[in-house]
Amino acid sequence: MINLLDLDPAAMTAFFAERGEKPFRAKQTLRWVHHRLADRVELMSDLAKATREALARDAEIRAPSVVRDSTAADGTRKWLLDVGNANAIEAVYIPETDRGTLCVSSQAGCALDCAFCSTGKQGFNRNLSVGEIIGQLWHANRALLADGIAAPWVEHGRHPITNVVMMGMGEPLANFDNVVTALEIMLDDNAYGLSRRRVTLSTSGLVPALDRLGDACPVALAVSLHAPNDALRDRLVPINRKYPLAELLAACLRYIEKAPRDFVTFEYVMLDHVNDGPEHARELIALVRDVPCKFNLIPFNPFPNTEFKTSSRTRILAFQRILRDAGLIATIRKTRGEDIDAACGQLAGQVQDRTRRTLRRIQPVAAQ
Ligand code: SAH
Ligand code: SF4
């Protein structure tokens, strides 16, 4: 069975060519799946009945199924999605006044093991398929439309999700091919038609893959910096031992040449008395002197058994002030959806689920 959510425009065209169908069938099908968000081939009413029935025998539209659907007090909504073999991933919808952003996962778990990240603490399970990545966007649009969300930006025929950030679970550049194919579907006019500026990929700094992204599919870029020198970054973001700051920043400069935006967003998680002092801010200013950038300061979101604490508001504001006084743009990320554990790096639902599953597995044995 082919999952139509797995196919980018080129693959869709090839699929129909193999079936002896005209190329416009591919376009028609993309529109049914991604514009109209059809969940069954049978709904494609402008396909001849025989074609439709034959297609339904070989193809389906299958997104990961929803395990849990929670909405926070601030309107943030999180879907916990089952991707099989006891793996769950999350997609988080963040409504703002002028846009709807979806935070999308790229892997079940993550192998890079950043010290302050609950996903990293779980280890790596597997890469998500194209259908599992794009299925998050497909599902979120469908679910929000079905709920009749009354957001000002949703006009007739438009989708509630206007922006995508690849900032959920996993390191998107470590699942390069599937992520790039999913990005292409996000950008294609017959699918989601998002502009490159409205799609942001966040990476912890896989330098060779970042160069390849610039060639294959440049979208807006966020880089998880988190430290102003290699010694500290080696500890917080272990991939830094392989691709140290000088190499990472050089790659950012190369990327900007190809990117839809003329700056990089540096994410900087604020860890109390670890990387949030005035001396760190000053070192950071010197470090990024030659890189057009904006800073997004992220208050650390704690999770069980972490060694870190969130920086105080006073320390965050002081840090921001030093960056601003040096002429840098630095915003403090508003923490969203905390009451449903949907905040950055807090995608810990599955950690709890795992614990429960482990308990379920252990209990019957214990009872014997
Ligand atoms: N793997 C990619 C994208 C997913 S993480 C990356 O690391 O960039 C998205 C962002 O959340 C990253 O900047 C990450 O460093 C940050 N993050 C991870 N854990 C966090 C936590 N506990 N509190 C706040 N931000 C966190
Ligand atoms: Fe992976 Fe990003 Fe978490 Fe680091 S911060 S462990 S790269 S998901």
Short mmCIF file of C-alpha atoms and ligand atoms in Angstrom, two decimals:
data_model
loop_
_atom_site.label_atom_id
_atom_site.label_comp_id
_atom_site.label_asym_id
_atom_site.label_seq_id
_atom_site.Cartn_x
_atom_site.Cartn_y
_atom_site.Cartn_z
CA MET A 1 0.00 0.00 0.00
CA ILE A 2 1.37 3.43 -0.96
CA ASN A 3 0.77 6.22 1.52
CA LEU A 4 0.00 9.31 -0.55
CA LEU A 5 1.35 11.50 2.26
CA ASP A 6 4.81 10.07 1.49
CA LEU A 7 4.90 11.39 -2.08
CA ASP A 8 6.34 14.74 -3.12
CA PRO A 9 5.20 16.20 -6.46
CA ALA A 10 7.91 14.37 -8.43
CA ALA A 11 7.14 11.04 -6.75
CA MET A 12 3.42 11.58 -7.26
CA THR A 13 3.99 12.21 -10.98
CA ALA A 14 6.12 9.04 -11.22
CA PHE A 15 3.47 7.06 -9.36
CA PHE A 16 0.73 8.03 -11.81
CA ALA A 17 3.02 7.59 -14.83
CA GLU A 18 3.66 4.00 -13.71
CA ARG A 19 -0.09 3.44 -13.63
CA GLY A 20 -0.42 4.76 -17.16
CA GLU A 21 -2.24 7.89 -15.97
CA LYS A 22 -1.80 11.45 -17.21
CA PRO A 23 0.51 13.80 -15.27
CA PHE A 24 -2.39 16.06 -14.26
CA ARG A 25 -3.71 13.24 -12.08
CA ALA A 26 -0.70 13.83 -9.84
CA LYS A 27 -1.56 17.50 -9.42
CA GLN A 28 -5.22 16.66 -8.85
CA THR A 29 -4.31 14.10 -6.21
CA LEU A 30 -1.87 16.43 -4.42
CA ARG A 31 -4.67 18.97 -4.17
CA TRP A 32 -7.13 16.44 -2.80
CA VAL A 33 -4.66 15.29 -0.18
CA HIS A 34 -3.07 18.57 0.89
CA HIS A 35 -5.53 21.34 -0.08
CA ARG A 36 -8.78 19.61 0.69
CA LEU A 37 -7.17 17.36 3.28
CA ALA A 38 -9.03 14.27 2.07
CA ASP A 39 -8.46 11.22 4.24
CA ARG A 40 -9.67 8.65 1.70
CA VAL A 41 -9.02 8.09 -1.97
CA GLU A 42 -12.76 7.43 -2.37
CA LEU A 43 -13.44 11.13 -1.77
CA MET A 44 -11.63 12.20 -4.93
CA SER A 45 -14.83 12.75 -6.87
CA ASP A 46 -13.28 14.20 -10.02
CA LEU A 47 -11.44 10.96 -10.75
CA ALA A 48 -13.31 8.47 -12.95
CA LYS A 49 -14.92 5.79 -10.82
CA ALA A 50 -12.77 2.99 -12.25
CA THR A 51 -9.56 5.00 -11.72
CA ARG A 52 -10.61 5.82 -8.19
CA GLU A 53 -11.42 2.24 -7.32
CA ALA A 54 -8.13 1.00 -8.76
CA LEU A 55 -6.26 3.70 -6.85
CA ALA A 56 -8.03 2.83 -3.61
CA ARG A 57 -6.71 -0.72 -3.90
CA ASP A 58 -3.08 0.47 -3.98
CA ALA A 59 -2.99 3.78 -2.15
CA GLU A 60 -4.14 5.27 1.11
CA ILE A 61 -3.82 8.53 3.05
CA ARG A 62 -2.44 7.65 6.44
CA ALA A 63 -1.17 10.08 9.09
CA PRO A 64 0.07 8.93 12.51
CA SER A 65 -2.89 8.32 14.81
CA VAL A 66 -3.64 10.59 17.73
CA VAL A 67 -2.92 9.15 21.17
CA ARG A 68 -3.67 12.31 23.10
CA ASP A 69 -4.98 15.75 22.20
CA SER A 70 -4.52 18.47 24.80
CA THR A 71 -5.22 22.19 24.74
CA ALA A 72 -3.48 24.61 27.10
CA ALA A 73 -5.03 27.63 28.74
CA ASP A 74 -3.25 29.90 26.22
CA GLY A 75 -4.69 28.04 23.22
CA THR A 76 -1.54 26.03 22.49
CA ARG A 77 -2.58 22.56 21.39
CA LYS A 78 -0.51 19.45 21.45
CA TRP A 79 -1.10 16.18 19.66
CA LEU A 80 0.72 13.10 20.84
CA LEU A 81 0.94 10.86 17.80
CA ASP A 82 1.62 7.15 17.61
CA VAL A 83 4.29 6.11 15.13
CA GLY A 84 4.31 2.42 16.01
CA ASN A 85 6.47 0.17 18.17
CA ALA A 86 5.69 2.15 21.30
CA ASN A 87 7.13 5.33 19.78
CA ALA A 88 5.21 8.56 20.08
CA ILE A 89 6.00 11.99 18.69
CA GLU A 90 4.43 15.37 19.18
CA ALA A 91 3.16 18.23 17.07
CA VAL A 92 2.35 21.53 18.77
CA TYR A 93 0.07 24.27 17.45
CA ILE A 94 0.82 27.79 18.65
CA PRO A 95 -1.81 30.39 17.77
CA GLU A 96 -0.73 34.03 17.61
CA THR A 97 -2.67 37.13 16.58
CA ASP A 98 -1.61 37.06 12.95
CA ARG A 99 -0.53 33.48 12.32
CA GLY A 100 -0.84 29.85 13.27
CA THR A 101 2.45 28.05 13.80
CA LEU A 102 2.95 24.30 13.94
CA CYS A 103 6.02 22.89 15.65
CA VAL A 104 6.82 19.65 13.80
CA SER A 105 8.90 16.63 14.87
CA SER A 106 11.41 14.98 12.56
CA GLN A 107 12.57 11.94 14.56
CA ALA A 108 11.28 9.72 17.34
CA GLY A 109 13.85 10.65 19.98
CA CYS A 110 17.21 12.20 19.13
CA ALA A 111 20.74 10.85 19.13
CA LEU A 112 22.52 14.14 19.83
CA ASP A 113 21.95 14.13 23.56
CA CYS A 114 22.06 17.83 24.40
CA ALA A 115 22.40 18.14 28.16
CA PHE A 116 19.27 20.26 28.71
CA CYS A 117 16.85 18.48 26.33
CA SER A 118 14.31 15.90 27.41
CA THR A 119 14.10 14.45 23.89
CA GLY A 120 17.85 13.94 23.92
CA LYS A 121 17.62 12.18 27.27
CA GLN A 122 15.32 9.58 25.73
CA GLY A 123 17.83 8.50 23.14
CA PHE A 124 17.18 7.87 19.49
CA ASN A 125 14.50 5.56 18.23
CA ARG A 126 14.17 6.20 14.52
CA ASN A 127 13.79 8.68 11.70
CA LEU A 128 10.25 9.68 10.76
CA SER A 129 9.07 8.94 7.25
CA VAL A 130 7.94 11.75 4.93
CA GLY A 131 4.33 10.76 5.59
CA GLU A 132 4.85 10.95 9.34
CA ILE A 133 6.40 14.42 9.07
CA ILE A 134 3.91 15.87 6.59
CA GLY A 135 1.12 13.94 8.35
CA GLN A 136 1.57 16.26 11.35
CA LEU A 137 0.77 19.30 9.20
CA TRP A 138 -2.05 17.51 7.38
CA HIS A 139 -3.56 16.40 10.68
CA ALA A 140 -3.23 19.75 12.45
CA ASN A 141 -4.92 21.60 9.59
CA ARG A 142 -7.73 19.06 9.51
CA ALA A 143 -8.27 19.01 13.24
CA LEU A 144 -8.30 22.79 13.52
CA LEU A 145 -10.63 23.21 10.54
CA ALA A 146 -12.96 20.54 11.93
CA ASP A 147 -13.13 22.54 15.15
CA GLY A 148 -14.06 25.60 13.12
CA ILE A 149 -11.25 27.69 14.56
CA ALA A 150 -12.14 31.32 14.09
CA ALA A 151 -8.73 32.84 13.55
CA PRO A 152 -8.51 36.13 11.63
CA TRP A 153 -6.04 34.70 9.12
CA VAL A 154 -8.20 31.77 8.07
CA GLU A 155 -10.06 32.83 4.98
CA HIS A 156 -12.11 30.57 2.81
CA GLY A 157 -9.91 27.90 1.29
CA ARG A 158 -6.94 28.71 3.46
CA HIS A 159 -5.40 26.52 6.09
CA PRO A 160 -5.11 27.41 9.78
CA ILE A 161 -1.39 26.60 9.80
CA THR A 162 0.47 29.49 8.17
CA ASN A 163 3.96 28.79 9.54
CA VAL A 164 5.96 25.67 10.27
CA VAL A 165 8.94 25.36 12.59
CA MET A 166 10.96 22.14 12.51
CA MET A 167 11.57 22.43 16.25
CA GLY A 168 9.76 19.44 17.68
CA MET A 169 11.42 16.18 18.60
CA GLY A 170 14.58 15.23 16.81
CA GLU A 171 17.36 16.79 14.77
CA PRO A 172 15.89 17.52 11.33
CA LEU A 173 19.26 17.53 9.54
CA ALA A 174 19.97 14.02 10.85
CA ASN A 175 16.93 12.83 8.86
CA PHE A 176 17.97 14.82 5.83
CA ASP A 177 16.26 13.18 2.86
CA ASN A 178 12.86 12.75 4.47
CA VAL A 179 12.92 16.24 5.95
CA VAL A 180 13.85 17.85 2.62
CA THR A 181 11.07 15.94 0.83
CA ALA A 182 8.61 17.03 3.52
CA LEU A 183 9.81 20.65 3.16
CA GLU A 184 9.24 20.45 -0.59
CA ILE A 185 5.66 19.34 0.00
CA MET A 186 5.18 22.22 2.46
CA LEU A 187 6.38 24.69 -0.17
CA ASP A 188 4.60 23.27 -3.23
CA ASP A 189 1.63 25.27 -4.49
CA ASN A 190 -0.36 22.12 -5.16
CA ALA A 191 0.22 21.07 -1.56
CA TYR A 192 0.60 23.57 1.33
CA GLY A 193 2.04 26.49 -0.65
CA LEU A 194 3.95 27.97 2.30
CA SER A 195 6.62 30.51 1.45
CA ARG A 196 10.23 29.66 2.35
CA ARG A 197 10.22 32.45 4.89
CA ARG A 198 7.35 30.83 6.76
CA VAL A 199 9.13 27.52 7.18
CA THR A 200 11.98 27.46 9.69
CA LEU A 201 14.36 24.59 10.31
CA SER A 202 16.16 24.49 13.64
CA THR A 203 19.43 22.61 13.92
CA SER A 204 21.95 21.98 16.63
CA GLY A 205 24.64 22.39 13.98
CA LEU A 206 25.29 19.47 11.63
CA VAL A 207 27.61 21.48 9.38
CA PRO A 208 27.83 19.30 6.24
CA ALA A 209 24.06 18.73 6.22
CA LEU A 210 23.49 22.46 6.67
CA ASP A 211 25.49 23.13 3.51
CA ARG A 212 23.46 20.51 1.69
CA LEU A 213 20.21 22.09 2.89
CA GLY A 214 21.32 25.43 1.45
CA ASP A 215 21.62 23.77 -1.96
CA ALA A 216 18.64 21.41 -1.77
CA CYS A 217 15.93 23.47 -0.11
CA PRO A 218 16.86 26.73 1.62
CA VAL A 219 14.26 27.70 4.20
CA ALA A 220 14.56 30.08 7.16
CA LEU A 221 17.22 28.91 9.57
CA ALA A 222 17.45 28.74 13.35
CA VAL A 223 20.63 27.47 14.97
CA SER A 224 20.77 26.23 18.54
CA LEU A 225 23.82 28.09 19.82
CA HIS A 226 23.37 27.97 23.61
CA ALA A 227 26.98 28.82 24.49
CA PRO A 228 29.53 31.52 23.58
CA ASN A 229 32.63 29.28 23.53
CA ASP A 230 33.59 25.75 22.57
CA ALA A 231 34.37 24.56 26.09
CA LEU A 232 30.85 25.26 27.32
CA ARG A 233 29.15 24.26 24.06
CA ASP A 234 31.01 20.94 24.03
CA ARG A 235 29.29 20.21 27.31
CA LEU A 236 25.80 21.48 26.46
CA VAL A 237 25.56 20.47 22.79
CA PRO A 238 27.91 17.48 22.32
CA ILE A 239 27.80 17.67 18.50
CA ASN A 240 29.99 20.76 18.97
CA ARG A 241 32.95 18.44 19.57
CA LYS A 242 32.60 17.36 15.94
CA TYR A 243 31.58 20.71 14.44
CA PRO A 244 32.96 23.49 16.66
CA LEU A 245 31.70 27.06 16.71
CA ALA A 246 34.07 28.49 14.09
CA GLU A 247 32.94 25.87 11.57
CA LEU A 248 29.30 26.31 12.51
CA LEU A 249 29.38 30.09 12.14
CA ALA A 250 31.19 29.83 8.79
CA ALA A 251 28.43 27.45 7.63
CA CYS A 252 25.80 29.97 8.78
CA LEU A 253 27.42 32.65 6.62
CA ARG A 254 27.41 30.32 3.61
CA TYR A 255 23.77 29.45 4.27
CA ILE A 256 22.66 33.08 4.46
CA GLU A 257 23.82 33.53 0.85
CA LYS A 258 21.14 31.06 -0.24
CA ALA A 259 18.49 31.57 2.42
CA PRO A 260 15.13 33.34 2.07
CA ARG A 261 16.03 35.57 5.01
CA ASP A 262 19.22 37.55 5.35
CA PHE A 263 19.88 36.55 8.93
CA VAL A 264 20.11 33.47 11.11
CA THR A 265 18.12 33.12 14.31
CA PHE A 266 20.31 31.94 17.15
CA GLU A 267 18.45 30.09 19.85
CA TYR A 268 19.97 30.40 23.28
CA VAL A 269 18.47 28.45 26.16
CA MET A 270 18.86 30.31 29.45
CA LEU A 271 20.34 27.97 32.06
CA ASP A 272 20.73 29.47 35.50
CA HIS A 273 24.38 30.25 36.30
CA VAL A 274 25.58 28.04 33.45
CA ASN A 275 25.47 30.19 30.32
CA ASP A 276 23.46 33.24 31.40
CA GLY A 277 26.03 35.59 32.98
CA PRO A 278 27.08 39.03 31.70
CA GLU A 279 30.46 37.58 30.75
CA HIS A 280 28.69 35.04 28.51
CA ALA A 281 26.68 37.79 26.85
CA ARG A 282 29.84 39.78 26.13
CA GLU A 283 31.64 36.74 24.75
CA LEU A 284 28.62 36.03 22.56
CA ILE A 285 28.69 39.53 21.07
CA ALA A 286 32.30 39.06 20.03
CA LEU A 287 31.59 35.57 18.69
CA VAL A 288 28.80 36.56 16.29
CA ARG A 289 30.31 39.89 15.25
CA ASP A 290 30.44 38.93 11.58
CA VAL A 291 27.17 37.00 11.32
CA PRO A 292 23.88 38.76 10.53
CA CYS A 293 21.67 37.33 13.24
CA LYS A 294 18.87 37.67 15.74
CA PHE A 295 18.82 36.08 19.16
CA ASN A 296 15.93 34.21 20.63
CA LEU A 297 16.50 33.69 24.34
CA ILE A 298 14.59 30.63 25.52
CA PRO A 299 13.88 30.30 29.23
CA PHE A 300 14.88 26.72 30.08
CA ASN A 301 11.88 24.45 30.51
CA PRO A 302 12.67 22.02 33.27
CA PHE A 303 11.78 18.32 33.19
CA PRO A 304 12.16 15.54 35.77
CA ASN A 305 15.73 14.68 36.84
CA THR A 306 17.42 17.58 35.07
CA GLU A 307 20.51 19.15 36.60
CA PHE A 308 19.58 22.62 35.25
CA LYS A 309 17.44 25.43 36.55
CA THR A 310 15.68 28.19 34.65
CA SER A 311 17.45 31.54 34.78
CA SER A 312 15.66 34.17 36.81
CA ARG A 313 13.75 36.86 34.96
CA THR A 314 16.30 39.40 36.22
CA ARG A 315 19.22 37.46 34.76
CA ILE A 316 17.44 36.95 31.43
CA LEU A 317 16.60 40.65 31.17
CA ALA A 318 20.16 41.64 32.07
CA PHE A 319 21.52 39.28 29.42
CA GLN A 320 19.11 40.67 26.83
CA ARG A 321 20.09 44.23 27.76
CA ILE A 322 23.79 43.57 27.11
CA LEU A 323 23.05 42.07 23.67
CA ARG A 324 20.71 44.95 22.81
CA ASP A 325 23.20 47.57 23.94
CA ALA A 326 25.63 46.05 21.46
CA GLY A 327 23.06 46.59 18.70
CA LEU A 328 21.86 43.00 18.46
CA ILE A 329 18.21 42.03 18.17
CA ALA A 330 17.35 39.79 21.09
CA THR A 331 13.87 38.61 21.99
CA ILE A 332 12.81 36.44 24.88
CA ARG A 333 10.69 33.51 23.80
CA LYS A 334 7.31 33.49 25.42
CA THR A 335 6.80 30.12 26.97
CA ARG A 336 3.66 28.58 25.55
CA GLY A 337 1.60 25.60 26.55
CA GLU A 338 3.48 24.91 29.76
CA ASP A 339 0.45 23.40 31.45
CA ILE A 340 0.34 20.63 28.81
CA ASP A 341 4.11 20.10 28.66
CA ALA A 342 4.20 21.53 25.15
CA ALA A 343 6.95 24.07 25.74
CA CYS A 344 10.32 23.77 23.97
CA GLY A 345 12.29 20.72 24.92
CA GLN A 346 9.50 19.67 27.18
CA LEU A 347 8.07 17.20 24.73
CA ALA A 348 8.21 14.72 27.53
CA GLY A 349 4.80 13.09 27.22
CA GLN A 350 6.42 10.05 25.72
CA VAL A 351 8.94 9.82 28.51
CA GLN A 352 6.04 9.44 30.90
CA ASP A 353 4.32 7.05 28.51
CA ARG A 354 7.45 4.99 28.30
CA THR A 355 7.65 4.79 32.04
CA ARG A 356 4.06 3.67 32.19
CA ARG A 357 4.64 1.15 29.43
CA THR A 358 7.67 -0.17 31.19
CA LEU A 359 5.58 -0.49 34.32
CA ARG A 360 2.87 -2.32 32.40
CA ARG A 361 5.48 -4.71 31.09
CA ILE A 362 7.00 -5.25 34.48
CA GLN A 363 3.83 -5.60 36.52
CA PRO A 364 2.48 -8.85 35.05
CA VAL A 365 5.87 -10.42 35.60
CA ALA A 366 5.93 -9.20 39.16
CA ALA A 367 2.49 -10.65 39.72
CA GLN A 368 3.50 -14.13 38.64
N1 SAH B 1 17.16 19.39 17.20
C1 SAH B 1 16.91 20.71 16.78
C2 SAH B 1 15.45 21.10 16.82
C3 SAH B 1 14.61 20.63 17.97
S1 SAH B 1 14.86 21.37 19.52
C4 SAH B 1 17.74 21.68 17.61
O1 SAH B 1 18.31 21.28 18.59
O2 SAH B 1 17.82 22.85 17.20
C5 SAH B 1 14.17 23.01 19.36
C6 SAH B 1 14.79 24.02 20.32
O3 SAH B 1 14.41 23.77 21.68
C7 SAH B 1 16.30 23.99 20.28
O4 SAH B 1 16.84 25.29 20.24
C8 SAH B 1 16.61 23.31 21.58
O5 SAH B 1 17.92 23.58 21.99
C9 SAH B 1 15.56 23.86 22.49
N2 SAH B 1 15.40 23.11 23.74
C10 SAH B 1 15.66 21.81 23.96
N3 SAH B 1 15.39 21.50 25.24
C11 SAH B 1 14.96 22.62 25.85
C12 SAH B 1 14.50 22.91 27.16
N4 SAH B 1 14.42 21.97 28.10
N5 SAH B 1 14.11 24.17 27.43
C13 SAH B 1 14.13 25.11 26.47
N6 SAH B 1 14.54 24.89 25.20
C14 SAH B 1 14.95 23.66 24.89
FE1 SF4 B 2 18.32 16.65 19.74
FE2 SF4 B 2 17.74 19.27 19.44
FE3 SF4 B 2 17.25 17.97 21.77
FE4 SF4 B 2 19.76 18.48 21.02
S1 SF4 B 2 18.17 19.99 21.52
S2 SF4 B 2 19.00 16.53 21.86
S3 SF4 B 2 19.63 18.21 18.83
S4 SF4 B 2 16.27 17.57 19.80
#
